[in-house]
């Protein structure tokens, strides 16, 4: 092995021997030789008895020019330098250290630390990127006051930004200028940011509840100024919402957002200076879909909310990542629910959770919400830490109630403002503020895996009682063979034969209390008896998806169709449709695997027909209920699966439904396709979503008229949502060559729109997808160095085009492995993410398993493979 691969363990945490009281940074920006001068005021940590421990600070890919200790220049013999650290012995109590380093931003292809994007400078420091800028105690529990002076060429870099407040500026010789920033809040290094370049800004304001004016500035490249309005409005909405819902007010005078097209992730919450992937800033109806607008709302809100949950109170160590991420995702989900449709937002979140987090939690990378060890921290920005973490916070809110949760938040900030803390501290604040016992609940942070609830019921006609029995279990996950029972909030209702919710009265209660109740599960098996139940009800279980579990109950198909029509809980209504469809698809798959044919049950078709023709229903919910379960979710539930066959079965079901519902689909489509000019508001978005689901069904029909409909919608659309929906259907149906060419000609200069163009082709189910992807890698708009492009083309093919990626010849696997090895050399973070396309190999039939294993072996034995990619691949091999 060419590299040392040393895992970091949560229980090895020790507080830092030194703290940094202040840091003054000076940047002389230059594309290939930026000089950074850092002045650190350090002192021994009074809480740590280690009087003789030397000071070791982190650094990576830096050229050290000089070190001064209390003003005296050190000779190389007086310090110790390794490729990852600088050690200074002999500091007694405190010291002032001045370090001068040089670095090469143009060579920074990892996009961690200081790098160039379209000629402008950006930084990315979370998790451990600051050490690539200067030597520092690069750990989140070292919180420091930062000042930053930036010096750069005035013509090429007119805008110079950093955290906090701008306190001075001036001009220098050689056409240079400088700006100085002071951040009044202590922060860990991962929240540092610097931006320099030719940027323009759209500005707005927010007046806080206390009457203070906050200036909001959205910085983009000059050509993009007409695409900032939505992001700016999102920031304003988020500021207002956080004040109203949690009493949290912004704490600086200016809030800045800067967009860059070269970014590994979605966006970053640097104090006062959030840096965003352009994908989550730039939008106008011509170029962005309704989903893109929603995405901007939630990511802008997410980063803004981090100012309190993440920045003011931060993480003690990276194992606590969900402390800020789970909580902040919960907050952005609540925000999206409040500004849009709560039911739709919830269903969409659950769909993502099931499709992506469940697969992670059932596979070789499964880890607790608070992991116990890692090789590469970048691999732990996962669906589990983020989305399951948010579900865990949501369960706390469900158990404590809305007011109880808010009290918990208030105590959390009262105790921990300005500190770096743990997930346990968060739970303790929640418990203490409510006098609640959350000890058992904490297992959600330490045990990985998807809990399984097996439910059964018994109706006693004579006693008029209904007893629900719930058995909970959790499958083993890597390193955790046995699990203890979880504390699970199970929300439910009982629906009578007329479709009405029954008042719920548990045995022992004197009065019924509500029609939705939250049962608290704590044991492996528990029974709950409801009294005064006049008739055998249909239980509506896990309302609003009250816990991230799998739930089984022996509903008949008729029960499910009944719930689709009657459940008062929108999530359960959707869930019933979804359960119905997914049972059916699995049966059909198994039949197809045996070479048998089954016809679709009439009851199922009719229930969809009802949804299409019922004018009272929210079109967005109907659209969600009509969409069949995703292949990725189904893949998790079928053993020894052949993804190609699964895709065929799903497509043929869709085709049959389209034939059966042809008339209703055409009518609904025509009604919704009203030719009104585009507006982005919740009613119009809902209508467009149903219209385009109808269109995607109709596109399955082999009729010339349908081809014309698609071509018409493509040609006449006044917005990207409709245009892309039509193009997608065309590409899957007959290739859509003419429209693809038209689209590229129109949008060749818009990188984000071209990403959509790449993805459509990468995910096309038509034969030859892989060779098209390979050809597209030579397209002038493509670059393997740009993460958005890799995601749009390569990841889209490997993660979303299951039938082609898993083609029986194994070429898809070889292609993925080649790209992973190639990308690992320039950007290991992106390579490691791509490598997770192989995670679910144990679910596949044996031939494909063997081919994937061979590719995983090939990657893992590649020379100089990064720790990140090695960690993913080696865990996949252990599955
Ligand atoms: N902290 C960022 C967020 O969740 C995500 C991120 C992590 C961005 C690491 C960049 C690098 O909002
Ligand atoms: Zn976040």
PDB file of C-alpha atoms in Angstrom, residues 71-196:
ATOM      1  CA  UNK A  71       9.056  38.024  16.681  1.00  0.00           C
ATOM      2  CA  UNK A  72      12.116  35.823  16.258  1.00  0.00           C
ATOM      3  CA  UNK A  73      12.722  34.085  12.960  1.00  0.00           C
ATOM      4  CA  UNK A  74      13.098  30.328  13.452  1.00  0.00           C
ATOM      5  CA  UNK A  75      15.709  28.260  11.677  1.00  0.00           C
ATOM      6  CA  UNK A  76      14.573  24.941  10.154  1.00  0.00           C
ATOM      7  CA  UNK A  77      16.262  23.156  13.052  1.00  0.00           C
ATOM      8  CA  UNK A  78      13.907  24.862  15.471  1.00  0.00           C
ATOM      9  CA  UNK A  79      10.703  23.399  14.070  1.00  0.00           C
ATOM     10  CA  UNK A  80       9.566  20.122  12.624  1.00  0.00           C
ATOM     11  CA  UNK A  81       7.913  19.988   9.246  1.00  0.00           C
ATOM     12  CA  UNK A  82       6.045  16.998   7.775  1.00  0.00           C
ATOM     13  CA  UNK A  83       3.824  16.838   4.681  1.00  0.00           C
ATOM     14  CA  UNK A  84       0.811  17.365   6.936  1.00  0.00           C
ATOM     15  CA  UNK A  85       2.033  19.368   9.940  1.00  0.00           C
ATOM     16  CA  UNK A  86       4.286  21.955  11.510  1.00  0.00           C
ATOM     17  CA  UNK A  87       5.467  21.437  15.089  1.00  0.00           C
ATOM     18  CA  UNK A  88       6.841  24.230  17.256  1.00  0.00           C
ATOM     19  CA  UNK A  89       8.333  23.170  20.574  1.00  0.00           C
ATOM     20  CA  UNK A  90       9.048  25.361  23.544  1.00  0.00           C
ATOM     21  CA  UNK A  91       5.939  27.478  23.971  1.00  0.00           C
ATOM     22  CA  UNK A  92       5.244  27.974  27.649  1.00  0.00           C
ATOM     23  CA  UNK A  93       1.939  29.773  28.142  1.00  0.00           C
ATOM     24  CA  UNK A  94       1.230  31.846  25.088  1.00  0.00           C
ATOM     25  CA  UNK A  95       2.937  33.013  21.959  1.00  0.00           C
ATOM     26  CA  UNK A  96       2.575  35.004  18.791  1.00  0.00           C
ATOM     27  CA  UNK A  97       3.374  32.990  15.720  1.00  0.00           C
ATOM     28  CA  UNK A  98       3.833  34.450  12.269  1.00  0.00           C
ATOM     29  CA  UNK A  99       3.821  32.065   9.378  1.00  0.00           C
ATOM     30  CA  UNK A 100       4.381  32.910   5.720  1.00  0.00           C
ATOM     31  CA  UNK A 101       3.393  30.296   3.157  1.00  0.00           C
ATOM     32  CA  UNK A 102       2.943  30.102  -0.570  1.00  0.00           C
ATOM     33  CA  UNK A 103       0.396  28.096  -2.485  1.00  0.00           C
ATOM     34  CA  UNK A 104      -0.690  27.512  -6.047  1.00  0.00           C
ATOM     35  CA  UNK A 105      -4.435  28.056  -6.541  1.00  0.00           C
ATOM     36  CA  UNK A 106      -4.282  27.259 -10.267  1.00  0.00           C
ATOM     37  CA  UNK A 107      -3.069  23.750  -9.474  1.00  0.00           C
ATOM     38  CA  UNK A 108      -5.853  23.137  -6.959  1.00  0.00           C
ATOM     39  CA  UNK A 109      -8.101  20.690  -8.786  1.00  0.00           C
ATOM     40  CA  UNK A 110      -9.597  19.261  -5.580  1.00  0.00           C
ATOM     41  CA  UNK A 111     -11.506  22.518  -5.030  1.00  0.00           C
ATOM     42  CA  UNK A 112     -10.544  22.396  -1.347  1.00  0.00           C
ATOM     43  CA  UNK A 113      -8.673  25.377   0.078  1.00  0.00           C
ATOM     44  CA  UNK A 114      -8.060  28.341  -2.254  1.00  0.00           C
ATOM     45  CA  UNK A 115      -8.814  27.686  -5.913  1.00  0.00           C
ATOM     46  CA  UNK A 116      -9.661  29.373  -9.191  1.00  0.00           C
ATOM     47  CA  UNK A 117     -12.966  29.182 -10.993  1.00  0.00           C
ATOM     48  CA  UNK A 118     -13.374  31.023 -14.309  1.00  0.00           C
ATOM     49  CA  UNK A 119     -10.474  33.234 -13.288  1.00  0.00           C
ATOM     50  CA  UNK A 120     -11.930  34.189  -9.893  1.00  0.00           C
ATOM     51  CA  UNK A 121     -10.647  33.087  -6.469  1.00  0.00           C
ATOM     52  CA  UNK A 122     -12.825  31.049  -4.112  1.00  0.00           C
ATOM     53  CA  UNK A 123     -12.203  29.081  -0.951  1.00  0.00           C
ATOM     54  CA  UNK A 124     -13.773  25.952   0.444  1.00  0.00           C
ATOM     55  CA  UNK A 125     -12.670  24.993   3.940  1.00  0.00           C
ATOM     56  CA  UNK A 126     -15.154  22.497   5.352  1.00  0.00           C
ATOM     57  CA  UNK A 127     -14.181  20.032   6.517  1.00  0.00           C
ATOM     58  CA  UNK A 128     -10.386  20.247   6.421  1.00  0.00           C
ATOM     59  CA  UNK A 129      -9.592  22.705   3.653  1.00  0.00           C
ATOM     60  CA  UNK A 130      -8.220  25.585   5.719  1.00  0.00           C
ATOM     61  CA  UNK A 131      -4.978  23.653   6.247  1.00  0.00           C
ATOM     62  CA  UNK A 132      -4.486  23.950   2.476  1.00  0.00           C
ATOM     63  CA  UNK A 133      -4.431  27.760   2.896  1.00  0.00           C
ATOM     64  CA  UNK A 134      -2.117  28.137   5.873  1.00  0.00           C
ATOM     65  CA  UNK A 135      -0.783  26.149   8.830  1.00  0.00           C
ATOM     66  CA  UNK A 136      -3.459  26.171  11.483  1.00  0.00           C
ATOM     67  CA  UNK A 137      -5.231  24.183  14.221  1.00  0.00           C
ATOM     68  CA  UNK A 138      -7.753  23.011  11.672  1.00  0.00           C
ATOM     69  CA  UNK A 139     -10.383  21.480  13.950  1.00  0.00           C
ATOM     70  CA  UNK A 140     -13.882  22.751  14.703  1.00  0.00           C
ATOM     71  CA  UNK A 141     -13.393  23.076  18.471  1.00  0.00           C
ATOM     72  CA  UNK A 142     -10.792  25.823  18.027  1.00  0.00           C
ATOM     73  CA  UNK A 143     -12.876  28.987  17.719  1.00  0.00           C
ATOM     74  CA  UNK A 144     -11.063  32.172  16.899  1.00  0.00           C
ATOM     75  CA  UNK A 145     -11.576  35.818  15.957  1.00  0.00           C
ATOM     76  CA  UNK A 146     -10.450  36.361  12.344  1.00  0.00           C
ATOM     77  CA  UNK A 147      -9.297  39.434  10.483  1.00  0.00           C
ATOM     78  CA  UNK A 148      -8.489  39.130   6.803  1.00  0.00           C
ATOM     79  CA  UNK A 149      -6.678  41.514   4.482  1.00  0.00           C
ATOM     80  CA  UNK A 150      -6.848  40.752   0.782  1.00  0.00           C
ATOM     81  CA  UNK A 151      -4.468  42.289  -1.737  1.00  0.00           C
ATOM     82  CA  UNK A 152      -5.005  41.762  -5.465  1.00  0.00           C
ATOM     83  CA  UNK A 153      -4.852  43.279  -8.901  1.00  0.00           C
ATOM     84  CA  UNK A 154      -7.525  45.935  -9.115  1.00  0.00           C
ATOM     85  CA  UNK A 155      -8.569  45.311 -12.700  1.00  0.00           C
ATOM     86  CA  UNK A 156      -8.882  41.584 -12.572  1.00  0.00           C
ATOM     87  CA  UNK A 157     -10.152  41.322  -9.007  1.00  0.00           C
ATOM     88  CA  UNK A 158     -12.285  44.369  -8.277  1.00  0.00           C
ATOM     89  CA  UNK A 159     -14.378  42.558  -5.659  1.00  0.00           C
ATOM     90  CA  UNK A 160     -12.576  41.282  -2.550  1.00  0.00           C
ATOM     91  CA  UNK A 161     -14.713  39.524   0.064  1.00  0.00           C
ATOM     92  CA  UNK A 162     -14.251  37.716   3.347  1.00  0.00           C
ATOM     93  CA  UNK A 163     -16.206  37.024   6.541  1.00  0.00           C
ATOM     94  CA  UNK A 164     -17.717  39.694   8.762  1.00  0.00           C
ATOM     95  CA  UNK A 165     -17.554  43.451   8.201  1.00  0.00           C
ATOM     96  CA  UNK A 166     -15.489  45.413   5.685  1.00  0.00           C
ATOM     97  CA  UNK A 167     -13.442  47.831   7.830  1.00  0.00           C
ATOM     98  CA  UNK A 168     -10.994  49.362   5.378  1.00  0.00           C
ATOM     99  CA  UNK A 169      -9.770  49.513   1.834  1.00  0.00           C
ATOM    100  CA  UNK A 170      -7.180  51.290  -0.232  1.00  0.00           C
ATOM    101  CA  UNK A 171      -4.935  51.257  -3.249  1.00  0.00           C
ATOM    102  CA  UNK A 172      -1.347  50.064  -3.562  1.00  0.00           C
ATOM    103  CA  UNK A 173       1.386  50.182  -6.169  1.00  0.00           C
ATOM    104  CA  UNK A 174       1.396  47.998  -9.287  1.00  0.00           C
ATOM    105  CA  UNK A 175      -2.350  48.454  -9.895  1.00  0.00           C
ATOM    106  CA  UNK A 176      -3.160  46.585  -6.719  1.00  0.00           C
ATOM    107  CA  UNK A 177      -5.783  47.315  -4.071  1.00  0.00           C
ATOM    108  CA  UNK A 178      -6.619  45.955  -0.653  1.00  0.00           C
ATOM    109  CA  UNK A 179      -9.669  45.358   1.510  1.00  0.00           C
ATOM    110  CA  UNK A 180      -9.704  44.442   5.191  1.00  0.00           C
ATOM    111  CA  UNK A 181     -12.428  42.402   6.860  1.00  0.00           C
ATOM    112  CA  UNK A 182     -13.086  41.776  10.545  1.00  0.00           C
ATOM    113  CA  UNK A 183     -15.360  39.003  11.735  1.00  0.00           C
ATOM    114  CA  UNK A 184     -16.596  39.876  15.225  1.00  0.00           C
ATOM    115  CA  UNK A 185     -17.727  36.309  15.948  1.00  0.00           C
ATOM    116  CA  UNK A 186     -15.399  33.532  16.955  1.00  0.00           C
ATOM    117  CA  UNK A 187     -15.421  30.715  14.480  1.00  0.00           C
ATOM    118  CA  UNK A 188     -13.640  27.507  13.575  1.00  0.00           C
ATOM    119  CA  UNK A 189     -11.433  27.595  10.472  1.00  0.00           C
ATOM    120  CA  UNK A 190     -13.871  25.562   8.399  1.00  0.00           C
ATOM    121  CA  UNK A 191     -16.143  28.632   8.273  1.00  0.00           C
ATOM    122  CA  UNK A 192     -13.477  30.900   6.813  1.00  0.00           C
ATOM    123  CA  UNK A 193     -14.090  32.201   3.295  1.00  0.00           C
ATOM    124  CA  UNK A 194     -12.451  34.459   0.748  1.00  0.00           C
ATOM    125  CA  UNK A 195     -13.691  35.458  -2.691  1.00  0.00           C
ATOM    126  CA  UNK A 196     -11.940  37.691  -5.195  1.00  0.00           C
TER     127      UNK A 196
END
